[in-house]
Short mmCIF file of N, CA and C in Angstrom, two decimals:
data_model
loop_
_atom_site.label_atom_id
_atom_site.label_comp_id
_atom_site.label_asym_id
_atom_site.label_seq_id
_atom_site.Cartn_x
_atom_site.Cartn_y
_atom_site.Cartn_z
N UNK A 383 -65.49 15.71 -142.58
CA UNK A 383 -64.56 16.65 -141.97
C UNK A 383 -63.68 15.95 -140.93
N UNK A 384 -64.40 15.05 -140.22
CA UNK A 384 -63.45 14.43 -139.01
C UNK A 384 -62.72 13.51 -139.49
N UNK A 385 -62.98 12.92 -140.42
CA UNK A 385 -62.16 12.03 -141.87
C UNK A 385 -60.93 12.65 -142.09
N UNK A 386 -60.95 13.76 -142.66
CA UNK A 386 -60.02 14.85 -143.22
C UNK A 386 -59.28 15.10 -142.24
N UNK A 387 -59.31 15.11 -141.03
CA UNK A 387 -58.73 15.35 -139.91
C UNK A 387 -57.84 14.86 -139.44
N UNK A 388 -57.92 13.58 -139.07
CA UNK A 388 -57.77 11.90 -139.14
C UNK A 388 -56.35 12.06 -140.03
N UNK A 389 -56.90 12.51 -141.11
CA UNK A 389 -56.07 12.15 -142.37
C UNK A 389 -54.88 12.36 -142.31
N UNK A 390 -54.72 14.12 -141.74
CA UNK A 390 -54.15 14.93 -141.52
C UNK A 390 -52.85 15.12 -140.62
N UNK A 391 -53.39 14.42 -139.34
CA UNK A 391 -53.19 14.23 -138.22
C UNK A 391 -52.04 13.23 -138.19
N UNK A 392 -52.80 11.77 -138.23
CA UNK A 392 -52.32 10.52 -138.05
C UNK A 392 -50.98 10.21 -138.39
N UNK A 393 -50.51 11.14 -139.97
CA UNK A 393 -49.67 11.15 -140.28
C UNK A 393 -48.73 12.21 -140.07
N UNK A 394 -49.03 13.42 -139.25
CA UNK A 394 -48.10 13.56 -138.85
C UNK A 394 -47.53 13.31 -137.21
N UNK A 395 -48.15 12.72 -136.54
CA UNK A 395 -48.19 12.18 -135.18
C UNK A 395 -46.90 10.92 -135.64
N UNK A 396 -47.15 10.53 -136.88
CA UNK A 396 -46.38 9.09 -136.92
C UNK A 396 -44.65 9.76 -137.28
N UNK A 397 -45.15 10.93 -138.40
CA UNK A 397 -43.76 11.61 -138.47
C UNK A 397 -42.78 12.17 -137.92
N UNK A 398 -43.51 12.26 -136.39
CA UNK A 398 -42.79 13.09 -135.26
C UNK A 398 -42.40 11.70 -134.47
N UNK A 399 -43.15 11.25 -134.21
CA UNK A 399 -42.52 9.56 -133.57
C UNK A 399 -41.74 9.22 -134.39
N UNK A 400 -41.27 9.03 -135.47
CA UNK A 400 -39.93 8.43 -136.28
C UNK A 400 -38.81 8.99 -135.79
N UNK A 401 -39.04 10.69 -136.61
CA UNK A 401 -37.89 11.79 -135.82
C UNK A 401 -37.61 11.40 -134.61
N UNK A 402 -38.43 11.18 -133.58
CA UNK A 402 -37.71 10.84 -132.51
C UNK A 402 -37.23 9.96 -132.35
N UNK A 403 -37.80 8.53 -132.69
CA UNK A 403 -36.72 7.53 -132.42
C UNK A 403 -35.48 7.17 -133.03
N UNK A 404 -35.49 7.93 -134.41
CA UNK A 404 -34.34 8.08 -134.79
C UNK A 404 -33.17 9.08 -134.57
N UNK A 405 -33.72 10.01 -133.40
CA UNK A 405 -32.68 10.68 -133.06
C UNK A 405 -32.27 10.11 -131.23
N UNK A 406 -33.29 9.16 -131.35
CA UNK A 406 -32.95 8.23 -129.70
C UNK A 406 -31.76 7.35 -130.39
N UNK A 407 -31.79 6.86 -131.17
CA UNK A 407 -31.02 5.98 -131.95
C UNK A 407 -29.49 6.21 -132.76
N UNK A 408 -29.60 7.50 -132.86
CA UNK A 408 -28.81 8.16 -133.93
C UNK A 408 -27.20 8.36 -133.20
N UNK A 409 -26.53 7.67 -134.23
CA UNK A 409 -24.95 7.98 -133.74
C UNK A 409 -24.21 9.55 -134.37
N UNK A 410 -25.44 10.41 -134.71
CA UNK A 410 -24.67 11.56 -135.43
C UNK A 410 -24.93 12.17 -133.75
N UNK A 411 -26.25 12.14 -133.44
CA UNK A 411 -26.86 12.90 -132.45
C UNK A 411 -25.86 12.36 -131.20
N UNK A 412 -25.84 11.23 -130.74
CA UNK A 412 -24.36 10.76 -129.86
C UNK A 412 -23.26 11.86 -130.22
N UNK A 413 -23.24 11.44 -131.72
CA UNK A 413 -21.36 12.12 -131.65
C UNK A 413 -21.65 13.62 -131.00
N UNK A 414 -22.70 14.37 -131.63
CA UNK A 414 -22.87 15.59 -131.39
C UNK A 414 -22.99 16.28 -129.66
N UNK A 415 -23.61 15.07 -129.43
CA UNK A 415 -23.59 15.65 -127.59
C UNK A 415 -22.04 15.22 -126.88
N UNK A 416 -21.52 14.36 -127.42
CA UNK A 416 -19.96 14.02 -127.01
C UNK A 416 -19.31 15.45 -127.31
N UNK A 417 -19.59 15.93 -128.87
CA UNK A 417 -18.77 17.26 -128.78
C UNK A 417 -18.98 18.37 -127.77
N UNK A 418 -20.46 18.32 -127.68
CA UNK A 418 -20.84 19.82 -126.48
C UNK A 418 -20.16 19.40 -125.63
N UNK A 419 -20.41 18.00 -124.74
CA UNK A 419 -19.71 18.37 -123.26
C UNK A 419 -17.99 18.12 -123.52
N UNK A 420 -17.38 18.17 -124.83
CA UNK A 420 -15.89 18.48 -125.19
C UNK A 420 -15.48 19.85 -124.78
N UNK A 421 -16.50 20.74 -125.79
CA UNK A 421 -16.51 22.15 -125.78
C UNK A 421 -16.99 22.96 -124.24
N UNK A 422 -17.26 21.97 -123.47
CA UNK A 422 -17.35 23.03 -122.15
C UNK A 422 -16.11 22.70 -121.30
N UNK A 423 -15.57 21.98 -121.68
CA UNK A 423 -13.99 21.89 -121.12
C UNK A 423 -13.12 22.88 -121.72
N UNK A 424 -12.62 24.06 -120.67
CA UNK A 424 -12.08 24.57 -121.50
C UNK A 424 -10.35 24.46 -121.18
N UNK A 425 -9.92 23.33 -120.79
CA UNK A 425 -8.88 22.82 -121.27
C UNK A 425 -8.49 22.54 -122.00
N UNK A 426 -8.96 22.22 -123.00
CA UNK A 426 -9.04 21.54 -124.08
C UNK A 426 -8.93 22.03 -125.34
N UNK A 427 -7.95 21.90 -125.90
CA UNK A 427 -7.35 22.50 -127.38
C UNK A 427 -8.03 21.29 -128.48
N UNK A 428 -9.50 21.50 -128.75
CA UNK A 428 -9.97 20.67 -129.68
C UNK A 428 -9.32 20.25 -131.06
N UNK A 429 -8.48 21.82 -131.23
CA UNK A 429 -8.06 21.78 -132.36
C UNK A 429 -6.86 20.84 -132.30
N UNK A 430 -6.04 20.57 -132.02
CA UNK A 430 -5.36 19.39 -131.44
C UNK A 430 -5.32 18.38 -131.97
N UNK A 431 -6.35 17.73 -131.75
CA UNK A 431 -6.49 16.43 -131.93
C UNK A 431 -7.69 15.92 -132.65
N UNK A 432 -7.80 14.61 -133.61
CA UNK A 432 -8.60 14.25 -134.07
C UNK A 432 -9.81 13.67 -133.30
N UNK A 433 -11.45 13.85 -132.99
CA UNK A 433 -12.58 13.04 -132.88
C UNK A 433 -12.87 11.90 -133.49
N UNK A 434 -13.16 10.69 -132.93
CA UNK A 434 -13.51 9.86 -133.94
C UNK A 434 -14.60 8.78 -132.88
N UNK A 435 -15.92 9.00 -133.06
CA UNK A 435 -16.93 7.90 -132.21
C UNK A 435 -16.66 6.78 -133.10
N UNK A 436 -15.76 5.82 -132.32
CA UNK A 436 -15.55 4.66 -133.07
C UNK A 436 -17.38 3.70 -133.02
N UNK A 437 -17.53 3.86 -131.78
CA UNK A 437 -18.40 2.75 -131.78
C UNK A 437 -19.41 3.28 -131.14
N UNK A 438 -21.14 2.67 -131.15
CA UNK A 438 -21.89 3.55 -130.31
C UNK A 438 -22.95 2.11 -129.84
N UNK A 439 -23.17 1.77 -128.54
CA UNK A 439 -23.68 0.91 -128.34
C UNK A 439 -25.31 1.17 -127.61
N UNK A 440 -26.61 1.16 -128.02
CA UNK A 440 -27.84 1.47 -127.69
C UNK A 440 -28.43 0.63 -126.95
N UNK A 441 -28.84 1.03 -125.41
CA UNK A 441 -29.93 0.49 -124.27
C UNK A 441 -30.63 1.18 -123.98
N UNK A 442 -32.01 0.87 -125.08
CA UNK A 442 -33.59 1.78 -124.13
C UNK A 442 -32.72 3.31 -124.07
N UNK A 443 -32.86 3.89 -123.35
CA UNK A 443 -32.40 5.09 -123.10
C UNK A 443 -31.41 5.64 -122.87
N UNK A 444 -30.10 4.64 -122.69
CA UNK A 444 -28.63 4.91 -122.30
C UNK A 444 -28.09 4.48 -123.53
N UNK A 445 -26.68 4.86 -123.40
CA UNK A 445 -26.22 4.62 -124.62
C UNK A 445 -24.52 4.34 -124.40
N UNK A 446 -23.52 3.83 -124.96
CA UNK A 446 -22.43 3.45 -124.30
C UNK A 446 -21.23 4.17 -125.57
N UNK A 447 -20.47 4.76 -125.53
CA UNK A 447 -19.32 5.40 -126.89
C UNK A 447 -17.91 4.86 -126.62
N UNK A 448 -17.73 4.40 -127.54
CA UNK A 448 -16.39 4.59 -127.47
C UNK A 448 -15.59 5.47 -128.64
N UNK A 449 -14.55 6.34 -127.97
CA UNK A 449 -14.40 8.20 -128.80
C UNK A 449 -13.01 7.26 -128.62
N UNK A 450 -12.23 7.93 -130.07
CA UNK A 450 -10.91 7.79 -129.83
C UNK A 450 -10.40 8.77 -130.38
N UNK A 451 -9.50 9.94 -129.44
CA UNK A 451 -9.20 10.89 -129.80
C UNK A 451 -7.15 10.59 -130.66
N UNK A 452 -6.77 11.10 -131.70
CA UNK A 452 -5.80 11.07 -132.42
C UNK A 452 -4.90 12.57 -131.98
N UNK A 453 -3.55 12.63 -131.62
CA UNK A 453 -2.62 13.75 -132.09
C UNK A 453 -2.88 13.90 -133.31
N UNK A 454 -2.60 15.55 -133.68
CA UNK A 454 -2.52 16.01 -134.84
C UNK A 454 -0.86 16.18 -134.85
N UNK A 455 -0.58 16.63 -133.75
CA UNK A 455 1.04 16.56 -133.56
C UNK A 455 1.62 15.66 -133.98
N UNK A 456 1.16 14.29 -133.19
CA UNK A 456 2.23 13.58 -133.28
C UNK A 456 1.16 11.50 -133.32
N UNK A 457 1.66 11.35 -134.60
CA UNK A 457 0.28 10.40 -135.16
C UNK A 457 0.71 9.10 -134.07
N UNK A 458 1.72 9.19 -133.29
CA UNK A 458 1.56 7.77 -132.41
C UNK A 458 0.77 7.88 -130.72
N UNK A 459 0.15 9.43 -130.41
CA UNK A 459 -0.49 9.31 -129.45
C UNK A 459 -1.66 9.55 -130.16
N UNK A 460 -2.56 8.69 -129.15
CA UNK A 460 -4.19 8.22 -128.98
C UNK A 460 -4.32 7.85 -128.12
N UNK A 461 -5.86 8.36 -127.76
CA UNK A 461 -6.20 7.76 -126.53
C UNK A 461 -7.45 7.65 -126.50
N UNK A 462 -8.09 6.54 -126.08
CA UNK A 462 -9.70 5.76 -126.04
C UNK A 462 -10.56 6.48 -125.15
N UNK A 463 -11.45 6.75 -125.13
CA UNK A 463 -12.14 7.21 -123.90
C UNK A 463 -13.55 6.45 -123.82
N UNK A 464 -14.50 5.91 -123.11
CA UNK A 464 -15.83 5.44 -123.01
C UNK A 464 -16.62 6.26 -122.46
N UNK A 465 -17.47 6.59 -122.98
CA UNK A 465 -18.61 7.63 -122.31
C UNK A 465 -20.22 7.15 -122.35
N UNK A 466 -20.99 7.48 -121.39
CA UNK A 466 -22.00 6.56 -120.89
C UNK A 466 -23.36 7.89 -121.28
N UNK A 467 -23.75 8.03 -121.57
CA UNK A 467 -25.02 8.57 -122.30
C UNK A 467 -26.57 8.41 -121.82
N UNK A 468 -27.15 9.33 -121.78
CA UNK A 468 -28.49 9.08 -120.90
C UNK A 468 -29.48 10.15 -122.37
N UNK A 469 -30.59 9.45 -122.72
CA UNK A 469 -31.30 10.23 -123.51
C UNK A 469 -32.53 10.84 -122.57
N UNK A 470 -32.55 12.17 -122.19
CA UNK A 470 -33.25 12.84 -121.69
C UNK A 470 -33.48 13.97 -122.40
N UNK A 471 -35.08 14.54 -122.33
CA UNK A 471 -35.77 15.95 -123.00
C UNK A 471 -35.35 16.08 -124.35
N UNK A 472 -34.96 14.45 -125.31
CA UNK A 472 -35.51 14.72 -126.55
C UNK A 472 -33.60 14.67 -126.97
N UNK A 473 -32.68 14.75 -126.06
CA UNK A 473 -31.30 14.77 -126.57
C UNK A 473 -30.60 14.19 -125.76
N UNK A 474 -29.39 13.60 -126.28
CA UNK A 474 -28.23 12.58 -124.77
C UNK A 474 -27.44 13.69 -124.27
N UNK A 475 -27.08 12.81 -123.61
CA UNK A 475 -26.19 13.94 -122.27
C UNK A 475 -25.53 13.05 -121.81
N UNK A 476 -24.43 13.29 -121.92
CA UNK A 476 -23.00 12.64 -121.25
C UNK A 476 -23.14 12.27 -119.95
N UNK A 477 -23.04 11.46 -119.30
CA UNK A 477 -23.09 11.30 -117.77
C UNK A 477 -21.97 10.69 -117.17
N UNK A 478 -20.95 9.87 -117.97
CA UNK A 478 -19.93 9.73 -117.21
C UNK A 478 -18.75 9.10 -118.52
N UNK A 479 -17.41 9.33 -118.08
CA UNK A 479 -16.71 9.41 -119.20
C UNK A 479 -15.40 8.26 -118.41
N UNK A 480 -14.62 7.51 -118.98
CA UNK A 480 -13.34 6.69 -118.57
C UNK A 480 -12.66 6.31 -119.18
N UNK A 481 -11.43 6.56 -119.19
CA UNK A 481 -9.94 6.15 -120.29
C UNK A 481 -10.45 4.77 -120.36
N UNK A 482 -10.05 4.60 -121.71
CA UNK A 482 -10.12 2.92 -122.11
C UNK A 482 -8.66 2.65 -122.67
N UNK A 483 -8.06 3.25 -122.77
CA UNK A 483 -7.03 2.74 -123.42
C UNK A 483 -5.74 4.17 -123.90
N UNK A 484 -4.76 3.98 -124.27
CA UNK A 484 -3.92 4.69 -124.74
C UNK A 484 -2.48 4.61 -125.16
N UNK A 485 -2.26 5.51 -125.94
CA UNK A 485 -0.34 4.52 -126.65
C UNK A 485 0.33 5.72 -126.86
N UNK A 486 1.37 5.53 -126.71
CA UNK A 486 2.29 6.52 -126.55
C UNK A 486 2.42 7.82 -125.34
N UNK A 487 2.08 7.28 -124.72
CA UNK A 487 1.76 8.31 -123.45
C UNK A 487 2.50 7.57 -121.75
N UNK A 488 2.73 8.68 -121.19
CA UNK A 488 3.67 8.48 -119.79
C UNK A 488 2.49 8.32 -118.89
N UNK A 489 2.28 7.80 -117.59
CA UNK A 489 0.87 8.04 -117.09
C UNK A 489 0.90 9.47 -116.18
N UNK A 490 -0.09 9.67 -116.13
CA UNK A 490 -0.47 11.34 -116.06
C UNK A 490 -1.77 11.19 -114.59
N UNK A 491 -1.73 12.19 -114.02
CA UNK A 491 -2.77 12.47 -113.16
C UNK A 491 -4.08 13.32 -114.76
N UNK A 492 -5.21 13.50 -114.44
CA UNK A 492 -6.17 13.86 -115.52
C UNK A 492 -6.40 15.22 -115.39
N UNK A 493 -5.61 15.75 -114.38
CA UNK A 493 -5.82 17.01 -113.77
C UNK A 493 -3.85 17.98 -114.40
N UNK A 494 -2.83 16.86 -114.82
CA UNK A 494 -1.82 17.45 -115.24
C UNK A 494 -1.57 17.04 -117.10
N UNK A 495 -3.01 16.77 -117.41
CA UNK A 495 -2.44 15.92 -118.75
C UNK A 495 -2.60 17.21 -119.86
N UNK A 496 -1.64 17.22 -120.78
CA UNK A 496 -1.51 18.23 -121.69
C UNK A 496 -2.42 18.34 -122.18
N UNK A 497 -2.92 19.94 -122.83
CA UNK A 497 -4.06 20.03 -124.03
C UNK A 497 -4.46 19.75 -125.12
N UNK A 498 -3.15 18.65 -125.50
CA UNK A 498 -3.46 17.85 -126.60
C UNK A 498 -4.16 16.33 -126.67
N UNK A 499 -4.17 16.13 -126.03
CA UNK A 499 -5.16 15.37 -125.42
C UNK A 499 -6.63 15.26 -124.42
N UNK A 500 -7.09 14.57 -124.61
CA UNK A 500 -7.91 14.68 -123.23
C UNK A 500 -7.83 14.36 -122.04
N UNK A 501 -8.55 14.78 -121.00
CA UNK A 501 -8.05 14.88 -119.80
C UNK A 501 -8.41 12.92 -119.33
N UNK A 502 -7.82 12.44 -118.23
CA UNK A 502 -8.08 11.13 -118.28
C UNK A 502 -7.62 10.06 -118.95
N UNK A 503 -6.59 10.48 -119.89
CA UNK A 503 -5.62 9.89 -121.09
C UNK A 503 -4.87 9.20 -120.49
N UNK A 504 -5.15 7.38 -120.21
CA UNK A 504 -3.77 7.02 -119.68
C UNK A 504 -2.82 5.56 -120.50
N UNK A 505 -2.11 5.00 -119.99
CA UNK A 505 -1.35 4.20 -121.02
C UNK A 505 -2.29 3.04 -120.43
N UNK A 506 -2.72 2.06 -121.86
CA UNK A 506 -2.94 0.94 -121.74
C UNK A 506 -3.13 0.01 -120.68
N UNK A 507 -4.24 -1.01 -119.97
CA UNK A 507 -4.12 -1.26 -118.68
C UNK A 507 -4.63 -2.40 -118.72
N UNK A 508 -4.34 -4.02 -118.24
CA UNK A 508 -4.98 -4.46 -118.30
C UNK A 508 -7.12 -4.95 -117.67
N UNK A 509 -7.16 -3.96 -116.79
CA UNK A 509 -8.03 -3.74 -115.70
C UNK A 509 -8.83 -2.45 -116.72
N UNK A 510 -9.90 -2.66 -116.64
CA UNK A 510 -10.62 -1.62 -117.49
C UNK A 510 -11.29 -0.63 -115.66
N UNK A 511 -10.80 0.67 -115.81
CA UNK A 511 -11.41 1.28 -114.81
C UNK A 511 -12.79 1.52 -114.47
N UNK A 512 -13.66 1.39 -113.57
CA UNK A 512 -15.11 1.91 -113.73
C UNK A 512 -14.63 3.23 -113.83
N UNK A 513 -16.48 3.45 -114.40
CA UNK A 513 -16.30 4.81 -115.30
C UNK A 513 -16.91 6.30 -114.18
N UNK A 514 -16.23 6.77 -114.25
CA UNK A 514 -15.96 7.97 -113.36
C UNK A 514 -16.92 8.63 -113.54
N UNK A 515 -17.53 9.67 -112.68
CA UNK A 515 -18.65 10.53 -113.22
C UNK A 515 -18.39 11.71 -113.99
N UNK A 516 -18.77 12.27 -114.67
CA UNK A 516 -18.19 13.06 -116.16
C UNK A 516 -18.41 14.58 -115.34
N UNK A 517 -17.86 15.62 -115.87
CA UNK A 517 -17.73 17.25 -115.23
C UNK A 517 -19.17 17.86 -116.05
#
């Protein structure tokens, strides 16, 4: 009986440890928490513009993105953003977000930048900004 148990058990203890590290790991689960803290901005005309997690870089528990958002308007603005990721209670959470880059754009305060974009959208720089703490 304690055999059978064992049996029972072991394997699914190992199945729930996979799930998790593959969702510690997972660039769907990244993209997906990048969208929530999108969607609590409600500046933001998602519909707008294209999402795209170009890149997703993994440390132990943090995690590093780079999002490059596309006009739907108008295909020569884009703009880079880096967002810094903390895996806590089983899901990431955005913790701080910073323009990386951008083309076709005038520079903007992040507080006057249109809803077709995201907020923090600025033109190209050679100086990469530290990364700001996220809303």
């Amino acid at each position: 009986m304690r055999r059978m148990l064992m049996v029972l058990v072991i394997p699914a203890l190992v199945a729930t440890a996979c799930n998790w590290l593959g969702a510690k790991r997972s660039k769907r689960a990244v993209e997906g928490a990048i969208q929530a803290h999108l969607k609590q901005n409600s500046r933001l005309s998602l519909g707008n513009f294209t999402t795209t997690v170009e890149e997703v870089k993994f440390d132990g528990s943090t995690a590093q993105a780079r999002v490059k958002f596309q006009s739907k308007e108008s295909a020569d603005l884009a703009v880079e953003v880096g967002y810094g990721l903390k895996f806590e209670s089983g899901q990431w959470q955005v913790i701080s977000s910073a323009p990386l880059s951008g083309q076709g754009m005038s520079a903007q305060s992040p507080h006057d930048t249109p809803s077709t974009v995201p907020p923090g959208a600025q033109p190209s720089t050679p100086a990469v900004p530290a990364p700001e703490p996220s809303h």
